[in-house]
């Protein structure tokens, strides 16, 4: 019996000597375990992959050429050579239509560079190609969380938020990007204009198309879209004024507030929808439908496991 304490102390001493390496291995193992759990959970979702309507999903992912570039695999650069090679393999497999194999490679690349927003965007691209927009949105959200000024992460997240009817979130992402990063970004202006058209906000859409026409004079699409918006405004301005006056009493003030980010003024709230705000970002909920207001008031999304 005297030997039991000695036998119990020996591994304890060895563990104390190897504490840094042991802890590092343990943390890496936990990260990999959580990542695999996320992968399995997303893959087993009732609307994802083979469990969902594959044919219908493939129909939904067709985009106009200007938006398709948001869902292209990007190289990782020289941050990690192994991750860069793994990403190249994943891009090749995705091009060949071997989506599941591509996803495995891209998940491996993400584990090698856990703080890379590009690796997360690449996962979003692969899931979008698979037809799984819920998982794609998850990874683009995480990319945006790591790099809120990243162009691809922002515009792709905004587009997918719009496609799942989270209009307030999509609008906030685009307006915040125009405020904080590039007031004249053509991609963000185009998506914001389409979003305003979808909601019937013709004056705000016309403002976006006017800026696009000024920045890209050779593009004949923007003058046509601007003319369409002006026609819609002239045909419905009286009805809209009466409707908003009966509901709010001051429609012109709200419209001018929402146009603030596009006018180059640095004023205006930069708070996310659903948080306390007294600035111009409150206007989309006031203009929009009840579904928009509900989306803006929902609880914050739970964090994911790295």
XYZ file of C-alpha atoms in Angstrom:
306
model
C 0.000 0.000 0.000
C 2.961 2.298 0.553
C 3.638 2.244 -3.180
C 0.268 3.777 -4.162
C 1.133 7.381 -3.289
C 4.418 7.137 -5.204
C 2.631 5.770 -8.262
C 0.089 8.607 -8.095
C 2.746 11.327 -7.692
C 4.876 10.299 -10.696
C 2.369 11.230 -13.436
C 1.536 14.417 -11.517
C 5.164 15.516 -11.594
C 5.401 14.658 -15.287
C 2.266 16.653 -15.984
C 3.663 19.640 -14.114
C 6.816 19.551 -16.208
C 4.818 19.361 -19.442
C 2.124 21.892 -18.522
C 2.649 24.415 -21.385
C 2.705 21.813 -24.147
C -0.099 19.812 -22.592
C -2.337 22.833 -22.220
C -1.637 23.932 -25.789
C -2.521 20.501 -27.119
C -5.658 20.417 -24.991
C -6.807 23.833 -26.255
C -6.125 22.892 -29.874
C -8.029 19.655 -29.398
C -11.006 21.504 -27.930
C -10.996 23.981 -30.819
C -10.995 21.128 -33.316
C -13.739 19.298 -31.415
C -16.010 22.359 -31.356
C -15.349 23.029 -35.027
C -16.296 19.482 -35.937
C -19.459 19.747 -33.827
C -20.397 22.927 -35.680
C -19.698 21.253 -39.005
C -21.850 18.234 -38.177
C -24.653 20.401 -36.769
C -24.772 22.594 -39.858
C -24.611 19.620 -42.190
C -27.427 17.822 -40.398
C -29.804 20.817 -40.457
C -33.162 19.973 -41.945
C -32.737 22.596 -44.690
C -29.137 21.768 -45.530
C -27.359 19.533 -47.969
C -28.932 16.227 -48.952
C -31.660 16.593 -46.309
C -33.041 19.720 -48.010
C -34.598 20.416 -51.390
C -31.405 20.253 -53.390
C -33.003 21.108 -56.686
C -34.781 24.134 -55.248
C -31.660 25.307 -53.442
C -29.600 25.251 -56.623
C -32.258 27.350 -58.312
C -32.077 29.934 -55.516
C -28.333 30.531 -55.730
C -28.418 31.998 -59.231
C -27.236 35.587 -59.016
C -26.686 38.474 -61.343
C -23.059 38.728 -62.544
C -22.257 41.681 -60.307
C -23.022 39.630 -57.186
C -21.524 36.296 -58.180
C -18.033 37.586 -57.389
C -18.964 37.669 -53.694
C -19.040 33.862 -53.633
C -15.659 33.053 -55.172
C -12.883 31.312 -53.222
C -10.068 33.695 -52.314
C -6.423 32.725 -51.718
C -5.090 33.015 -48.189
C -1.752 34.521 -49.167
C 1.453 33.759 -47.273
C 0.020 33.709 -43.775
C 0.303 29.923 -43.563
C 1.706 27.889 -46.487
C -0.132 24.716 -45.461
C -3.432 26.572 -45.204
C -2.807 28.229 -48.576
C -2.226 24.848 -50.249
C -5.270 23.367 -48.538
C -7.373 26.280 -49.776
C -6.116 25.762 -53.321
C -7.182 22.126 -53.155
C -10.566 23.152 -51.808
C -11.038 25.665 -54.638
C -10.104 23.049 -57.244
C -12.508 20.492 -55.771
C -15.296 23.057 -55.657
C -14.691 23.935 -59.308
C -14.950 20.232 -60.140
C -18.277 19.989 -58.323
C -16.924 17.870 -55.458
C -18.454 20.103 -52.818
C -18.223 17.807 -49.782
C -14.523 17.144 -50.369
C -13.983 20.861 -50.870
C -15.683 21.611 -47.574
C -13.387 19.216 -45.727
C -10.329 20.941 -47.187
C -11.648 24.422 -46.397
C -12.493 23.432 -42.825
C -8.925 22.151 -42.460
C -7.626 25.463 -43.799
C -9.751 27.384 -41.314
C -8.334 25.326 -38.433
C -4.820 26.211 -39.561
C -5.602 29.950 -39.590
C -8.340 30.344 -36.943
C -8.253 34.169 -37.031
C -8.575 34.539 -40.802
C -11.771 36.129 -42.100
C -10.855 34.962 -45.626
C -10.918 31.319 -44.526
C -14.396 31.829 -43.095
C -15.562 33.610 -46.254
C -14.288 30.658 -48.277
C -16.389 28.296 -46.167
C -19.375 30.547 -46.776
C -18.733 30.378 -50.519
C -18.585 26.575 -50.497
C -21.786 26.216 -48.477
C -23.499 28.705 -50.779
C -22.422 26.632 -53.774
C -23.824 23.586 -51.996
C -27.169 25.376 -51.740
C -27.012 25.681 -47.951
C -27.578 29.384 -47.382
C -28.088 29.010 -43.632
C -24.583 27.620 -43.151
C -23.181 30.119 -45.658
C -24.691 32.980 -43.685
C -23.237 31.567 -40.468
C -19.692 31.663 -41.821
C -20.014 35.053 -43.495
C -21.337 36.469 -40.222
C -18.301 35.113 -38.425
C -15.998 36.584 -41.087
C -17.685 39.954 -40.646
C -17.323 39.658 -36.871
C -13.570 39.235 -37.269
C -13.190 41.923 -39.964
C -16.174 44.318 -40.071
C -14.509 46.439 -42.769
C -13.872 43.534 -45.125
C -15.689 44.181 -48.404
C -16.590 40.582 -49.279
C -17.610 39.630 -45.751
C -19.880 42.683 -45.470
C -21.574 42.552 -48.865
C -22.064 38.777 -48.863
C -23.512 38.856 -45.340
C -25.860 41.695 -46.324
C -27.050 39.805 -49.398
C -27.732 36.601 -47.467
C -29.471 38.520 -44.674
C -31.715 40.036 -47.342
C -32.424 36.643 -48.898
C -33.609 35.282 -45.538
C -35.805 38.378 -45.083
C -33.653 40.064 -42.422
C -34.052 43.408 -44.172
C -33.085 45.588 -41.210
C -29.795 43.730 -40.694
C -28.943 43.859 -44.397
C -29.635 47.577 -44.543
C -27.573 48.277 -41.435
C -24.575 46.395 -42.817
C -24.612 48.328 -46.095
C -25.177 51.759 -44.573
C -22.520 51.190 -41.924
C -20.027 50.089 -44.609
C -20.757 53.248 -46.624
C -20.352 55.372 -43.510
C -17.230 53.761 -42.124
C -15.286 52.395 -45.092
C -16.133 53.787 -48.537
C -19.013 56.239 -49.169
C -18.825 55.635 -52.921
C -18.386 51.858 -53.055
C -20.297 50.707 -56.180
C -21.153 47.263 -54.833
C -22.552 48.553 -51.548
C -24.485 51.341 -53.301
C -25.957 48.882 -55.780
C -27.083 46.457 -53.079
C -28.533 49.279 -50.999
C -30.402 50.621 -54.044
C -31.868 47.155 -54.741
C -32.860 46.873 -51.102
C -34.679 50.216 -51.235
C -36.412 49.153 -54.455
C -37.538 45.950 -52.770
C -39.132 47.986 -49.980
C -40.634 50.571 -52.339
C -38.406 53.382 -51.031
C -37.987 55.013 -54.428
C -36.470 58.280 -53.231
C -33.664 56.511 -51.355
C -33.099 54.124 -54.286
C -32.904 57.093 -56.670
C -30.258 58.680 -54.441
C -28.134 55.526 -54.670
C -28.509 55.225 -58.457
C -27.678 58.917 -58.861
C -24.382 58.362 -57.055
C -23.703 55.237 -59.123
C -24.349 57.106 -62.364
C -21.915 59.825 -61.278
C -19.188 57.348 -60.297
C -19.660 55.035 -63.323
C -20.805 57.249 -66.214
C -20.092 54.536 -68.800
C -22.589 52.140 -67.222
C -25.937 52.656 -68.955
C -27.800 50.592 -66.356
C -27.727 53.288 -63.671
C -29.480 56.054 -65.666
C -32.207 53.577 -66.624
C -32.716 52.527 -63.016
C -32.683 56.158 -61.893
C -35.349 57.032 -64.443
C -37.486 54.122 -63.249
C -37.218 55.284 -59.636
C -38.138 58.844 -60.578
C -41.185 57.582 -62.463
C -42.292 55.555 -59.464
C -41.753 58.557 -57.192
C -43.850 60.867 -59.385
C -46.658 58.310 -59.580
C -46.877 57.545 -55.869
C -45.475 60.578 -54.030
C -48.901 61.957 -53.099
C -50.128 58.622 -51.726
C -46.907 58.008 -49.836
C -47.000 61.463 -48.281
C -50.555 60.946 -47.078
C -49.784 57.458 -45.744
C -46.659 58.466 -43.827
C -48.267 61.641 -42.480
C -51.135 59.620 -40.995
C -48.703 57.193 -39.353
C -45.815 59.389 -38.264
C -46.570 63.042 -38.928
C -43.033 63.868 -40.181
C -42.044 61.694 -43.155
C -39.658 64.124 -44.771
C -37.427 64.288 -41.684
C -37.048 60.499 -41.536
C -36.268 60.299 -45.246
C -33.558 62.923 -44.961
C -32.079 61.133 -41.946
C -31.864 57.858 -43.828
C -30.137 59.607 -46.734
C -27.482 61.000 -44.408
C -24.936 58.170 -44.986
C -25.134 58.695 -48.744
C -24.651 62.443 -48.583
C -21.153 62.136 -47.157
C -22.163 63.560 -43.772
C -20.461 61.842 -40.876
C -23.491 62.327 -38.663
C -25.976 59.575 -37.943
C -26.148 56.548 -35.724
C -23.920 53.559 -36.286
C -25.800 51.280 -33.903
C -27.029 47.879 -35.027
C -30.815 47.526 -35.451
C -32.484 46.444 -32.210
C -30.139 48.507 -30.040
C -30.980 51.955 -28.584
C -30.574 54.577 -31.274
C -31.712 58.097 -31.840
C -30.089 58.584 -35.240
C -31.052 57.956 -38.827
C -30.822 54.183 -38.650
C -34.221 54.003 -36.989
C -35.984 55.052 -40.169
C -35.984 51.729 -42.066
C -38.069 50.107 -39.357
C -40.443 53.072 -39.346
C -40.780 52.990 -43.124
C -40.797 49.214 -43.447
C -43.274 46.486 -42.694
C -44.000 44.762 -39.420
C -41.633 41.946 -40.399
C -38.760 44.462 -40.596
C -39.550 45.792 -37.143
C -39.676 42.273 -35.723
C -36.296 41.447 -37.269
C -34.741 44.541 -35.744
C -36.023 43.734 -32.235
C -35.064 40.107 -32.018
C -32.549 38.902 -29.457
C -28.812 39.009 -30.347
C -27.580 35.853 -31.993
C -25.691 33.436 -29.737
C -21.966 33.208 -30.263
C -20.571 30.190 -32.014
C -17.821 27.822 -30.943
C -14.441 28.408 -32.505
